[in-house]
mmCIF file with all atom_site columns, C-alpha atoms and ligand atoms in Angstrom:
data_model
loop_
_atom_site.group_PDB
_atom_site.id
_atom_site.type_symbol
_atom_site.label_atom_id
_atom_site.label_alt_id
_atom_site.label_comp_id
_atom_site.label_asym_id
_atom_site.label_entity_id
_atom_site.label_seq_id
_atom_site.pdbx_PDB_ins_code
_atom_site.Cartn_x
_atom_site.Cartn_y
_atom_site.Cartn_z
_atom_site.occupancy
_atom_site.B_iso_or_equiv
_atom_site.pdbx_formal_charge
_atom_site.auth_seq_id
_atom_site.auth_comp_id
_atom_site.auth_asym_id
_atom_site.auth_atom_id
_atom_site.pdbx_PDB_model_num
ATOM   1   C  CA  . MET A 1 1   ? 65.105 129.943 79.340  1.00 49.00 ? 1   MET A CA  1
ATOM   2   C  CA  . GLY A 1 2   ? 67.860 132.757 79.113  1.00 53.00 ? 2   GLY A CA  1
ATOM   3   C  CA  . THR A 1 3   ? 68.469 134.006 76.073  1.00 55.00 ? 3   THR A CA  1
ATOM   4   C  CA  . VAL A 1 4   ? 71.982 135.960 75.231  1.00 52.00 ? 4   VAL A CA  1
ATOM   5   C  CA  . VAL A 1 5   ? 69.604 138.702 75.518  1.00 51.00 ? 5   VAL A CA  1
ATOM   6   C  CA  . ASP A 1 6   ? 68.452 138.003 79.015  1.00 52.00 ? 6   ASP A CA  1
ATOM   7   C  CA  . ALA A 1 7   ? 71.806 137.038 80.088  1.00 45.00 ? 7   ALA A CA  1
ATOM   8   C  CA  . VAL A 1 8   ? 73.387 140.531 78.934  1.00 46.00 ? 8   VAL A CA  1
ATOM   9   C  CA  . LYS A 1 9   ? 70.792 142.192 81.027  1.00 46.00 ? 9   LYS A CA  1
ATOM   10  C  CA  . GLN A 1 10  ? 71.517 140.455 83.845  1.00 48.00 ? 10  GLN A CA  1
ATOM   11  C  CA  . GLU A 1 11  ? 74.926 141.263 83.681  1.00 44.00 ? 11  GLU A CA  1
ATOM   12  C  CA  . ALA A 1 12  ? 74.600 144.724 83.218  1.00 45.00 ? 12  ALA A CA  1
ATOM   13  C  CA  . ASN A 1 13  ? 72.183 144.606 86.585  1.00 60.00 ? 13  ASN A CA  1
ATOM   14  C  CA  . GLY A 1 14  ? 70.355 147.252 86.248  1.00 74.00 ? 14  GLY A CA  1
ATOM   15  C  CA  . THR A 1 15  ? 70.871 149.503 83.030  1.00 80.00 ? 15  THR A CA  1
ATOM   16  C  CA  . LEU A 1 16  ? 67.742 151.927 83.305  1.00 91.00 ? 16  LEU A CA  1
ATOM   17  C  CA  . PRO A 1 17  ? 65.805 153.295 79.650  1.00 89.00 ? 17  PRO A CA  1
ATOM   18  C  CA  . ASN A 1 18  ? 68.143 156.484 79.300  1.00 91.00 ? 18  ASN A CA  1
ATOM   19  C  CA  . GLY A 1 19  ? 71.495 154.082 79.854  1.00 91.00 ? 19  GLY A CA  1
ATOM   20  C  CA  . LYS A 1 20  ? 72.054 154.663 83.846  1.00 94.00 ? 20  LYS A CA  1
ATOM   21  C  CA  . LYS A 1 21  ? 73.706 151.561 85.762  1.00 94.00 ? 21  LYS A CA  1
ATOM   22  C  CA  . VAL A 1 22  ? 71.975 151.354 89.659  1.00 96.00 ? 22  VAL A CA  1
ATOM   23  C  CA  . GLN A 1 23  ? 72.954 149.611 92.595  1.00 96.00 ? 23  GLN A CA  1
ATOM   24  C  CA  . VAL A 1 24  ? 69.618 148.572 94.196  1.00 97.00 ? 24  VAL A CA  1
ATOM   25  C  CA  . VAL A 1 25  ? 68.532 146.920 97.943  1.00 98.00 ? 25  VAL A CA  1
ATOM   26  C  CA  . PHE A 1 26  ? 64.957 146.263 98.497  1.00 98.00 ? 26  PHE A CA  1
ATOM   27  C  CA  . VAL A 1 27  ? 63.520 146.821 101.666 1.00 98.00 ? 27  VAL A CA  1
ATOM   28  C  CA  . LEU A 1 28  ? 60.960 144.800 102.915 1.00 99.00 ? 28  LEU A CA  1
ATOM   29  C  CA  . GLY A 1 29  ? 58.795 143.972 105.614 1.00 98.00 ? 29  GLY A CA  1
ATOM   30  C  CA  . GLY A 1 30  ? 55.143 144.300 107.502 1.00 98.00 ? 30  GLY A CA  1
ATOM   31  C  CA  . PRO A 1 31  ? 53.491 147.762 107.216 1.00 98.00 ? 31  PRO A CA  1
ATOM   32  C  CA  . GLY A 1 32  ? 55.086 149.411 110.078 1.00 97.00 ? 32  GLY A CA  1
ATOM   33  C  CA  . SER A 1 33  ? 57.795 147.320 110.769 1.00 98.00 ? 33  SER A CA  1
ATOM   34  C  CA  . GLY A 1 34  ? 60.380 150.312 110.425 1.00 98.00 ? 34  GLY A CA  1
ATOM   35  C  CA  . LYS A 1 35  ? 61.030 150.283 106.718 1.00 98.00 ? 35  LYS A CA  1
ATOM   36  C  CA  . GLY A 1 36  ? 60.630 154.452 106.693 1.00 97.00 ? 36  GLY A CA  1
ATOM   37  C  CA  . THR A 1 37  ? 62.729 155.311 109.613 1.00 97.00 ? 37  THR A CA  1
ATOM   38  C  CA  . GLN A 1 38  ? 65.374 153.388 109.010 1.00 98.00 ? 38  GLN A CA  1
ATOM   39  C  CA  . CYS A 1 39  ? 65.873 154.381 105.297 1.00 98.00 ? 39  CYS A CA  1
ATOM   40  C  CA  . ALA A 1 40  ? 66.082 157.490 106.120 1.00 98.00 ? 40  ALA A CA  1
ATOM   41  C  CA  . ASN A 1 41  ? 68.791 156.751 108.639 1.00 97.00 ? 41  ASN A CA  1
ATOM   42  C  CA  . ILE A 1 42  ? 70.811 155.062 106.034 1.00 98.00 ? 42  ILE A CA  1
ATOM   43  C  CA  . VAL A 1 43  ? 70.694 157.537 103.754 1.00 97.00 ? 43  VAL A CA  1
ATOM   44  C  CA  . GLU A 1 44  ? 72.205 159.827 106.152 1.00 96.00 ? 44  GLU A CA  1
ATOM   45  C  CA  . HIS A 1 45  ? 75.240 156.901 106.371 1.00 96.00 ? 45  HIS A CA  1
ATOM   46  C  CA  . PHE A 1 46  ? 75.758 155.330 103.170 1.00 96.00 ? 46  PHE A CA  1
ATOM   47  C  CA  . GLY A 1 47  ? 75.009 157.264 100.485 1.00 95.00 ? 47  GLY A CA  1
ATOM   48  C  CA  . PHE A 1 48  ? 71.800 155.638 98.926  1.00 97.00 ? 48  PHE A CA  1
ATOM   49  C  CA  . SER A 1 49  ? 68.846 157.603 97.652  1.00 98.00 ? 49  SER A CA  1
ATOM   50  C  CA  . HIS A 1 50  ? 65.661 156.270 99.348  1.00 98.00 ? 50  HIS A CA  1
ATOM   51  C  CA  . LEU A 1 51  ? 62.560 155.603 96.785  1.00 98.00 ? 51  LEU A CA  1
ATOM   52  C  CA  . SER A 1 52  ? 59.332 154.454 98.757  1.00 98.00 ? 52  SER A CA  1
ATOM   53  C  CA  . ALA A 1 53  ? 57.171 152.610 96.643  1.00 98.00 ? 53  ALA A CA  1
ATOM   54  C  CA  . GLY A 1 54  ? 53.794 154.205 98.442  1.00 98.00 ? 54  GLY A CA  1
ATOM   55  C  CA  . ASP A 1 55  ? 55.328 157.299 98.769  1.00 98.00 ? 55  ASP A CA  1
ATOM   56  C  CA  . LEU A 1 56  ? 55.780 157.550 95.000  1.00 98.00 ? 56  LEU A CA  1
ATOM   57  C  CA  . LEU A 1 57  ? 52.254 156.269 94.751  1.00 98.00 ? 57  LEU A CA  1
ATOM   58  C  CA  . ARG A 1 58  ? 50.549 158.892 97.288  1.00 98.00 ? 58  ARG A CA  1
ATOM   59  C  CA  . ALA A 1 59  ? 52.490 161.242 95.320  1.00 98.00 ? 59  ALA A CA  1
ATOM   60  C  CA  . GLU A 1 60  ? 51.019 160.190 91.759  1.00 98.00 ? 60  GLU A CA  1
ATOM   61  C  CA  . ILE A 1 61  ? 47.667 160.676 93.498  1.00 98.00 ? 61  ILE A CA  1
ATOM   62  C  CA  . LYS A 1 62  ? 48.007 163.862 94.466  1.00 97.00 ? 62  LYS A CA  1
ATOM   63  C  CA  . SER A 1 63  ? 49.834 165.328 91.116  1.00 97.00 ? 63  SER A CA  1
ATOM   64  C  CA  . GLY A 1 64  ? 45.809 164.354 89.740  1.00 95.00 ? 64  GLY A CA  1
ATOM   65  C  CA  . SER A 1 65  ? 47.373 161.422 86.800  1.00 95.00 ? 65  SER A CA  1
ATOM   66  C  CA  . GLU A 1 66  ? 44.746 159.475 85.382  1.00 96.00 ? 66  GLU A CA  1
ATOM   67  C  CA  . ASN A 1 67  ? 45.830 156.401 87.694  1.00 97.00 ? 67  ASN A CA  1
ATOM   68  C  CA  . GLY A 1 68  ? 45.113 158.978 90.754  1.00 98.00 ? 68  GLY A CA  1
ATOM   69  C  CA  . GLU A 1 69  ? 41.721 157.536 91.474  1.00 98.00 ? 69  GLU A CA  1
ATOM   70  C  CA  . MET A 1 70  ? 42.335 153.765 91.044  1.00 98.00 ? 70  MET A CA  1
ATOM   71  C  CA  . ILE A 1 71  ? 45.365 154.222 93.309  1.00 98.00 ? 71  ILE A CA  1
ATOM   72  C  CA  . GLN A 1 72  ? 43.760 156.330 95.920  1.00 98.00 ? 72  GLN A CA  1
ATOM   73  C  CA  . ASN A 1 73  ? 40.727 153.286 96.184  1.00 98.00 ? 73  ASN A CA  1
ATOM   74  C  CA  . MET A 1 74  ? 43.818 150.436 96.201  1.00 98.00 ? 74  MET A CA  1
ATOM   75  C  CA  . ILE A 1 75  ? 45.289 152.185 98.624  1.00 98.00 ? 75  ILE A CA  1
ATOM   76  C  CA  . LYS A 1 76  ? 42.747 152.088 101.172 1.00 98.00 ? 76  LYS A CA  1
ATOM   77  C  CA  . GLU A 1 77  ? 41.756 148.852 100.204 1.00 98.00 ? 77  GLU A CA  1
ATOM   78  C  CA  . GLY A 1 78  ? 45.226 147.597 101.607 1.00 98.00 ? 78  GLY A CA  1
ATOM   79  C  CA  . LYS A 1 79  ? 45.759 146.170 97.909  1.00 98.00 ? 79  LYS A CA  1
ATOM   80  C  CA  . ILE A 1 80  ? 48.522 146.262 95.637  1.00 98.00 ? 80  ILE A CA  1
ATOM   81  C  CA  . VAL A 1 81  ? 49.005 148.354 92.834  1.00 98.00 ? 81  VAL A CA  1
ATOM   82  C  CA  . PRO A 1 82  ? 49.529 147.012 88.935  1.00 98.00 ? 82  PRO A CA  1
ATOM   83  C  CA  . SER A 1 83  ? 52.877 146.532 88.814  1.00 98.00 ? 83  SER A CA  1
ATOM   84  C  CA  . GLU A 1 84  ? 52.977 148.655 85.590  1.00 97.00 ? 84  GLU A CA  1
ATOM   85  C  CA  . VAL A 1 85  ? 51.779 151.920 87.341  1.00 98.00 ? 85  VAL A CA  1
ATOM   86  C  CA  . THR A 1 86  ? 54.299 151.032 90.371  1.00 98.00 ? 86  THR A CA  1
ATOM   87  C  CA  . ILE A 1 87  ? 57.135 150.351 87.660  1.00 98.00 ? 87  ILE A CA  1
ATOM   88  C  CA  . LYS A 1 88  ? 57.258 153.284 86.005  1.00 97.00 ? 88  LYS A CA  1
ATOM   89  C  CA  . LEU A 1 89  ? 57.404 155.838 89.251  1.00 98.00 ? 89  LEU A CA  1
ATOM   90  C  CA  . LEU A 1 90  ? 60.301 153.701 90.498  1.00 98.00 ? 90  LEU A CA  1
ATOM   91  C  CA  . GLN A 1 91  ? 62.280 153.557 87.134  1.00 97.00 ? 91  GLN A CA  1
ATOM   92  C  CA  . GLN A 1 92  ? 61.744 157.695 86.586  1.00 97.00 ? 92  GLN A CA  1
ATOM   93  C  CA  . ALA A 1 93  ? 62.218 158.529 90.424  1.00 98.00 ? 93  ALA A CA  1
ATOM   94  C  CA  . MET A 1 94  ? 65.984 156.300 89.553  1.00 98.00 ? 94  MET A CA  1
ATOM   95  C  CA  . MET A 1 95  ? 66.618 158.302 86.392  1.00 97.00 ? 95  MET A CA  1
ATOM   96  C  CA  . ASP A 1 96  ? 65.462 161.769 87.461  1.00 97.00 ? 96  ASP A CA  1
ATOM   97  C  CA  . ILE A 1 97  ? 67.536 161.881 91.005  1.00 98.00 ? 97  ILE A CA  1
ATOM   98  C  CA  . ASP A 1 98  ? 71.653 161.945 90.586  1.00 97.00 ? 98  ASP A CA  1
ATOM   99  C  CA  . ASN A 1 99  ? 72.711 158.980 92.247  1.00 97.00 ? 99  ASN A CA  1
ATOM   100 C  CA  . GLU A 1 100 ? 73.261 155.524 91.342  1.00 97.00 ? 100 GLU A CA  1
ATOM   101 C  CA  . LYS A 1 101 ? 72.466 153.694 94.857  1.00 97.00 ? 101 LYS A CA  1
ATOM   102 C  CA  . PHE A 1 102 ? 69.090 153.332 95.571  1.00 98.00 ? 102 PHE A CA  1
ATOM   103 C  CA  . LEU A 1 103 ? 66.557 151.669 98.620  1.00 98.00 ? 103 LEU A CA  1
ATOM   104 C  CA  . ILE A 1 104 ? 63.747 150.805 97.151  1.00 98.00 ? 104 ILE A CA  1
ATOM   105 C  CA  . ASP A 1 105 ? 61.222 150.667 99.916  1.00 98.00 ? 105 ASP A CA  1
ATOM   106 C  CA  . GLY A 1 106 ? 57.779 148.541 100.341 1.00 98.00 ? 106 GLY A CA  1
ATOM   107 C  CA  . PHE A 1 107 ? 58.347 146.742 96.635  1.00 98.00 ? 107 PHE A CA  1
ATOM   108 C  CA  . PRO A 1 108 ? 57.986 144.400 95.354  1.00 98.00 ? 108 PRO A CA  1
ATOM   109 C  CA  . ARG A 1 109 ? 55.270 143.798 97.331  1.00 98.00 ? 109 ARG A CA  1
ATOM   110 C  CA  . ASN A 1 110 ? 54.105 140.198 95.651  1.00 98.00 ? 110 ASN A CA  1
ATOM   111 C  CA  . GLU A 1 111 ? 55.495 137.946 92.698  1.00 98.00 ? 111 GLU A CA  1
ATOM   112 C  CA  . GLU A 1 112 ? 54.209 139.450 89.963  1.00 98.00 ? 112 GLU A CA  1
ATOM   113 C  CA  . ASN A 1 113 ? 55.575 143.171 91.185  1.00 98.00 ? 113 ASN A CA  1
ATOM   114 C  CA  . ARG A 1 114 ? 59.527 141.358 91.809  1.00 98.00 ? 114 ARG A CA  1
ATOM   115 C  CA  . ALA A 1 115 ? 58.948 138.985 87.828  1.00 98.00 ? 115 ALA A CA  1
ATOM   116 C  CA  . ALA A 1 116 ? 58.062 142.428 86.433  1.00 97.00 ? 116 ALA A CA  1
ATOM   117 C  CA  . PHE A 1 117 ? 60.191 144.544 87.689  1.00 97.00 ? 117 PHE A CA  1
ATOM   118 C  CA  . GLU A 1 118 ? 62.907 142.034 87.221  1.00 96.00 ? 118 GLU A CA  1
ATOM   119 C  CA  . LYS A 1 119 ? 61.400 141.731 83.349  1.00 95.00 ? 119 LYS A CA  1
ATOM   120 C  CA  . VAL A 1 120 ? 61.021 145.408 82.658  1.00 95.00 ? 120 VAL A CA  1
ATOM   121 C  CA  . THR A 1 121 ? 64.404 146.688 84.110  1.00 95.00 ? 121 THR A CA  1
ATOM   122 C  CA  . GLY A 1 122 ? 66.839 143.906 83.736  1.00 94.00 ? 122 GLY A CA  1
ATOM   123 C  CA  . ILE A 1 123 ? 67.910 144.891 87.890  1.00 96.00 ? 123 ILE A CA  1
ATOM   124 C  CA  . ILE A 1 124 ? 68.953 141.858 90.365  1.00 96.00 ? 124 ILE A CA  1
ATOM   125 C  CA  . PRO A 1 125 ? 68.855 143.756 93.448  1.00 97.00 ? 125 PRO A CA  1
ATOM   126 C  CA  . GLU A 1 126 ? 72.704 143.396 95.709  1.00 96.00 ? 126 GLU A CA  1
ATOM   127 C  CA  . PHE A 1 127 ? 70.522 142.197 98.705  1.00 97.00 ? 127 PHE A CA  1
ATOM   128 C  CA  . VAL A 1 128 ? 66.757 142.347 100.467 1.00 98.00 ? 128 VAL A CA  1
ATOM   129 C  CA  . LEU A 1 129 ? 66.830 144.305 103.921 1.00 98.00 ? 129 LEU A CA  1
ATOM   130 C  CA  . PHE A 1 130 ? 64.015 142.582 105.767 1.00 98.00 ? 130 PHE A CA  1
ATOM   131 C  CA  . PHE A 1 131 ? 62.419 144.014 108.599 1.00 98.00 ? 131 PHE A CA  1
ATOM   132 C  CA  . ASP A 1 132 ? 60.944 141.082 110.714 1.00 98.00 ? 132 ASP A CA  1
ATOM   133 C  CA  . CYS A 1 133 ? 58.410 142.371 113.375 1.00 98.00 ? 133 CYS A CA  1
ATOM   134 C  CA  . SER A 1 134 ? 55.265 140.927 115.123 1.00 98.00 ? 134 SER A CA  1
ATOM   135 C  CA  . GLU A 1 135 ? 52.102 141.939 113.802 1.00 98.00 ? 135 GLU A CA  1
ATOM   136 C  CA  . GLU A 1 136 ? 50.982 143.119 117.771 1.00 98.00 ? 136 GLU A CA  1
ATOM   137 C  CA  . GLU A 1 137 ? 53.972 145.286 117.422 1.00 98.00 ? 137 GLU A CA  1
ATOM   138 C  CA  . MET A 1 138 ? 53.425 146.800 113.939 1.00 98.00 ? 138 MET A CA  1
ATOM   139 C  CA  . GLU A 1 139 ? 49.629 147.739 114.922 1.00 97.00 ? 139 GLU A CA  1
ATOM   140 C  CA  . ARG A 1 140 ? 50.863 149.371 118.246 1.00 97.00 ? 140 ARG A CA  1
ATOM   141 C  CA  . ARG A 1 141 ? 53.281 151.663 116.066 1.00 97.00 ? 141 ARG A CA  1
ATOM   142 C  CA  . ILE A 1 142 ? 50.927 152.331 113.107 1.00 97.00 ? 142 ILE A CA  1
ATOM   143 C  CA  . MET A 1 143 ? 47.811 153.258 115.186 1.00 95.00 ? 143 MET A CA  1
ATOM   144 C  CA  . ASN A 1 144 ? 50.242 155.834 117.736 1.00 94.00 ? 144 ASN A CA  1
ATOM   145 C  CA  . ARG A 1 145 ? 51.537 157.426 114.213 1.00 92.00 ? 145 ARG A CA  1
ATOM   146 C  CA  . ASN A 1 146 ? 50.120 159.743 113.054 1.00 85.00 ? 146 ASN A CA  1
ATOM   147 C  CA  . GLN A 1 147 ? 50.557 160.913 109.179 1.00 90.00 ? 147 GLN A CA  1
ATOM   148 C  CA  . GLY A 1 148 ? 47.004 161.277 108.300 1.00 91.00 ? 148 GLY A CA  1
ATOM   149 C  CA  . ARG A 1 149 ? 47.451 158.034 105.650 1.00 93.00 ? 149 ARG A CA  1
ATOM   150 C  CA  . GLU A 1 150 ? 43.977 157.079 104.874 1.00 94.00 ? 150 GLU A CA  1
ATOM   151 C  CA  . ASP A 1 151 ? 45.608 153.357 104.891 1.00 97.00 ? 151 ASP A CA  1
ATOM   152 C  CA  . ASP A 1 152 ? 45.666 153.836 108.950 1.00 97.00 ? 152 ASP A CA  1
ATOM   153 C  CA  . ASN A 1 153 ? 42.851 152.463 110.402 1.00 96.00 ? 153 ASN A CA  1
ATOM   154 C  CA  . ILE A 1 154 ? 42.358 149.367 112.067 1.00 96.00 ? 154 ILE A CA  1
ATOM   155 C  CA  . ASP A 1 155 ? 40.544 148.061 109.263 1.00 97.00 ? 155 ASP A CA  1
ATOM   156 C  CA  . THR A 1 156 ? 42.633 148.788 106.706 1.00 97.00 ? 156 THR A CA  1
ATOM   157 C  CA  . ILE A 1 157 ? 45.923 147.735 108.714 1.00 97.00 ? 157 ILE A CA  1
ATOM   158 C  CA  . ARG A 1 158 ? 44.694 144.425 108.858 1.00 97.00 ? 158 ARG A CA  1
ATOM   159 C  CA  . LYS A 1 159 ? 43.961 143.879 105.519 1.00 98.00 ? 159 LYS A CA  1
ATOM   160 C  CA  . ARG A 1 160 ? 47.904 144.902 105.238 1.00 98.00 ? 160 ARG A CA  1
ATOM   161 C  CA  . PHE A 1 161 ? 48.952 142.792 107.346 1.00 98.00 ? 161 PHE A CA  1
ATOM   162 C  CA  . LYS A 1 162 ? 46.874 140.008 105.632 1.00 98.00 ? 162 LYS A CA  1
ATOM   163 C  CA  . VAL A 1 163 ? 48.443 140.719 101.946 1.00 98.00 ? 163 VAL A CA  1
ATOM   164 C  CA  . PHE A 1 164 ? 51.532 141.223 103.321 1.00 98.00 ? 164 PHE A CA  1
ATOM   165 C  CA  . VAL A 1 165 ? 51.068 137.224 104.879 1.00 98.00 ? 165 VAL A CA  1
ATOM   166 C  CA  . GLU A 1 166 ? 49.666 136.061 101.805 1.00 98.00 ? 166 GLU A CA  1
ATOM   167 C  CA  . SER A 1 167 ? 51.303 137.892 98.840  1.00 98.00 ? 167 SER A CA  1
ATOM   168 C  CA  . SER A 1 168 ? 54.656 139.694 100.154 1.00 98.00 ? 168 SER A CA  1
ATOM   169 C  CA  . VAL A 1 169 ? 56.277 137.196 102.504 1.00 98.00 ? 169 VAL A CA  1
ATOM   170 C  CA  . PRO A 1 170 ? 56.787 134.430 99.256  1.00 98.00 ? 170 PRO A CA  1
ATOM   171 C  CA  . VAL A 1 171 ? 59.047 137.143 97.625  1.00 98.00 ? 171 VAL A CA  1
ATOM   172 C  CA  . VAL A 1 172 ? 61.089 137.312 101.028 1.00 98.00 ? 172 VAL A CA  1
ATOM   173 C  CA  . GLU A 1 173 ? 61.072 133.543 100.722 1.00 98.00 ? 173 GLU A CA  1
ATOM   174 C  CA  . TYR A 1 174 ? 61.910 133.702 96.745  1.00 98.00 ? 174 TYR A CA  1
ATOM   175 C  CA  . TYR A 1 175 ? 65.359 135.753 97.766  1.00 98.00 ? 175 TYR A CA  1
ATOM   176 C  CA  . GLU A 1 176 ? 65.912 133.750 101.167 1.00 98.00 ? 176 GLU A CA  1
ATOM   177 C  CA  . SER A 1 177 ? 66.256 131.153 98.757  1.00 98.00 ? 177 SER A CA  1
ATOM   178 C  CA  . ARG A 1 178 ? 68.660 132.185 96.929  1.00 97.00 ? 178 ARG A CA  1
ATOM   179 C  CA  . GLY A 1 179 ? 71.267 133.794 99.805  1.00 97.00 ? 179 GLY A CA  1
ATOM   180 C  CA  . LYS A 1 180 ? 69.538 137.560 99.272  1.00 97.00 ? 180 LYS A CA  1
ATOM   181 C  CA  . VAL A 1 181 ? 67.844 137.940 102.640 1.00 98.00 ? 181 VAL A CA  1
ATOM   182 C  CA  . ARG A 1 182 ? 69.539 140.164 105.378 1.00 98.00 ? 182 ARG A CA  1
ATOM   183 C  CA  . LYS A 1 183 ? 67.120 139.803 108.265 1.00 98.00 ? 183 LYS A CA  1
ATOM   184 C  CA  . ILE A 1 184 ? 67.316 142.272 110.552 1.00 98.00 ? 184 ILE A CA  1
ATOM   185 C  CA  . ASP A 1 185 ? 64.996 141.559 114.318 1.00 98.00 ? 185 ASP A CA  1
ATOM   186 C  CA  . ALA A 1 186 ? 62.820 145.185 113.558 1.00 98.00 ? 186 ALA A CA  1
ATOM   187 C  CA  . GLY A 1 187 ? 60.979 144.875 116.874 1.00 98.00 ? 187 GLY A CA  1
ATOM   188 C  CA  . LYS A 1 188 ? 63.313 146.569 119.046 1.00 98.00 ? 188 LYS A CA  1
ATOM   189 C  CA  . PRO A 1 189 ? 63.691 150.430 119.752 1.00 98.00 ? 189 PRO A CA  1
ATOM   190 C  CA  . VAL A 1 190 ? 64.986 152.665 116.479 1.00 98.00 ? 190 VAL A CA  1
ATOM   191 C  CA  . GLU A 1 191 ? 68.450 153.468 117.542 1.00 98.00 ? 191 GLU A CA  1
ATOM   192 C  CA  . GLU A 1 192 ? 69.079 149.234 118.334 1.00 98.00 ? 192 GLU A CA  1
ATOM   193 C  CA  . VAL A 1 193 ? 67.874 147.933 114.934 1.00 98.00 ? 193 VAL A CA  1
ATOM   194 C  CA  . PHE A 1 194 ? 70.248 150.387 113.090 1.00 98.00 ? 194 PHE A CA  1
ATOM   195 C  CA  . GLU A 1 195 ? 72.731 149.540 114.964 1.00 98.00 ? 195 GLU A CA  1
ATOM   196 C  CA  . ALA A 1 196 ? 72.061 146.036 113.302 1.00 98.00 ? 196 ALA A CA  1
ATOM   197 C  CA  . VAL A 1 197 ? 71.310 147.639 109.855 1.00 98.00 ? 197 VAL A CA  1
ATOM   198 C  CA  . LYS A 1 198 ? 74.696 149.221 110.230 1.00 98.00 ? 198 LYS A CA  1
ATOM   199 C  CA  . THR A 1 199 ? 76.380 146.168 110.398 1.00 97.00 ? 199 THR A CA  1
ATOM   200 C  CA  . VAL A 1 200 ? 75.002 144.605 107.396 1.00 97.00 ? 200 VAL A CA  1
ATOM   201 C  CA  . PHE A 1 201 ? 75.557 147.888 104.853 1.00 96.00 ? 201 PHE A CA  1
ATOM   202 C  CA  . SER A 1 202 ? 78.942 148.307 106.503 1.00 94.00 ? 202 SER A CA  1
ATOM   203 C  CA  . SER A 1 203 ? 80.084 144.519 105.801 1.00 88.00 ? 203 SER A CA  1
ATOM   204 C  CA  . ILE A 1 204 ? 78.763 145.502 101.913 1.00 78.00 ? 204 ILE A CA  1
ATOM   205 C  CA  . HIS A 1 205 ? 81.002 148.404 101.615 1.00 62.00 ? 205 HIS A CA  1
ATOM   206 C  CA  . ALA A 1 206 ? 83.632 146.672 102.896 1.00 59.00 ? 206 ALA A CA  1
ATOM   207 C  CA  . LYS A 1 207 ? 83.048 144.270 100.214 1.00 55.00 ? 207 LYS A CA  1
ATOM   208 C  CA  . VAL A 1 208 ? 82.847 147.396 97.472  1.00 50.00 ? 208 VAL A CA  1
ATOM   209 C  CA  . ALA A 1 209 ? 85.747 149.221 98.908  1.00 43.00 ? 209 ALA A CA  1
HETATM 210 N  N1  . UDP B 2 .   ? 51.368 149.890 97.697  1.00 82.22 ? 301 UDP B N1  1
HETATM 211 C  C1  . UDP B 2 .   ? 51.208 149.433 96.499  1.00 82.22 ? 301 UDP B C1  1
HETATM 212 N  N2  . UDP B 2 .   ? 52.539 149.288 95.825  1.00 82.22 ? 301 UDP B N2  1
HETATM 213 C  C2  . UDP B 2 .   ? 53.712 148.756 95.989  1.00 82.22 ? 301 UDP B C2  1
HETATM 214 C  C3  . UDP B 2 .   ? 54.147 150.163 97.278  1.00 82.22 ? 301 UDP B C3  1
HETATM 215 C  C4  . UDP B 2 .   ? 52.786 150.092 98.108  1.00 82.22 ? 301 UDP B C4  1
HETATM 216 O  O1  . UDP B 2 .   ? 50.372 148.842 95.648  1.00 82.22 ? 301 UDP B O1  1
HETATM 217 O  O2  . UDP B 2 .   ? 54.372 148.493 95.934  1.00 82.22 ? 301 UDP B O2  1
HETATM 218 C  C5  . UDP B 2 .   ? 50.099 150.795 97.733  1.00 82.22 ? 301 UDP B C5  1
HETATM 219 C  C6  . UDP B 2 .   ? 49.358 149.794 98.837  1.00 82.22 ? 301 UDP B C6  1
HETATM 220 O  O3  . UDP B 2 .   ? 48.128 149.309 98.261  1.00 82.22 ? 301 UDP B O3  1
HETATM 221 C  C7  . UDP B 2 .   ? 49.817 149.525 100.140 1.00 82.22 ? 301 UDP B C7  1
HETATM 222 C  C8  . UDP B 2 .   ? 49.967 150.889 99.885  1.00 82.22 ? 301 UDP B C8  1
HETATM 223 O  O4  . UDP B 2 .   ? 50.351 151.687 99.031  1.00 82.22 ? 301 UDP B O4  1
HETATM 224 O  O5  . UDP B 2 .   ? 49.131 149.046 101.256 1.00 82.22 ? 301 UDP B O5  1
HETATM 225 C  C9  . UDP B 2 .   ? 50.861 151.869 101.518 1.00 82.22 ? 301 UDP B C9  1
HETATM 226 O  O6  . UDP B 2 .   ? 52.070 150.864 100.778 1.00 82.22 ? 301 UDP B O6  1
HETATM 227 P  P1  . UDP B 2 .   ? 53.928 152.132 101.792 1.00 82.22 ? 301 UDP B P1  1
HETATM 228 O  O7  . UDP B 2 .   ? 54.856 151.090 101.620 1.00 82.22 ? 301 UDP B O7  1
HETATM 229 O  O8  . UDP B 2 .   ? 53.438 153.184 102.156 1.00 82.22 ? 301 UDP B O8  1
HETATM 230 O  O9  . UDP B 2 .   ? 53.172 151.282 103.589 1.00 82.22 ? 301 UDP B O9  1
HETATM 231 P  P2  . UDP B 2 .   ? 53.632 150.638 104.324 1.00 82.22 ? 301 UDP B P2  1
HETATM 232 O  O10 . UDP B 2 .   ? 53.923 149.225 104.436 1.00 82.22 ? 301 UDP B O10 1
HETATM 233 O  O11 . UDP B 2 .   ? 55.431 151.703 104.788 1.00 82.22 ? 301 UDP B O11 1
HETATM 234 O  O12 . UDP B 2 .   ? 53.340 150.900 105.968 1.00 82.22 ? 301 UDP B O12 1
HETATM 235 MG MG1 . MG  B 3 .   ? 56.119 153.224 104.601 1.00 82.22 ? 302 MG  B MG1 1
#
C-alpha cells in the first residue's frame, strides 16, 4: 500500500540520488531483436542517451571490479545478474551523462529487476518499446553478427531464449496490462523497423511539446 513517501516518489517520477530528474523509456525484446541497432537510430533522431544494461555489465567486467568474475560467469550462462549490481550501474550512468532522456536497453529482464528498479529509483518508464521477433530470425542474426561476445554461441543463445521467455516476457506483460507497451514488428529490415519506431517517438514528442 502506498505511503505518503511512496506517493511523492511516484509523482517525482524519477529523481536520482543527486536530485536529477530523468525521463526513461525501457527498450525490451529478445536477444538479437535489434534493440541496440534501433537505439542508435533513436539517439540520433530524438535526443535520447542510450544505456545498454548488457554493455554496462561488460564494461564493469573490463574495469576489473570485484564483481567482474561473477558477472562474467552469469553472462556466459545467459543468467540474469543480481538487480543490485545492474541498478547501481544504470543509476550512476544516468547521473554521469548530461541528458535527462534515457533509453534503457535490455533491462528490466525479470520481475525482480523491475520491482527493484522502481523501488530504488522511483522511476516509472514513460513507455516500453517492445521489439517482437521470432526466435528463428533472432538466432540467425546473432549467429551472423560477430562482436566477439562470449555469449553469442548456439548453446548460450538457447539459454538466453529460455530466460527471455520465462523471465522477461512476464515483464512485458506487466507493462502491457498498464497500457505502457508500444509493440514493434522487429522481424523486418532495419530501415522498416525504424519507420515504425519513429512513429512511436514522434507521437510522444507531439504530446510533450
Ligand atoms: N544481463 C543481465 N542483466 C541485464 C542485462 C544483461 O544480467 O539487465 C546479462 C545477461 O546474462 C544477458 C547478457 O547480460 O544474457 C547480455 O545482455 P545484452 O542485453 O547485452 O544482450 P542482448 O539481449 O542485447 O543480445
Ligand atoms: Mg544488446
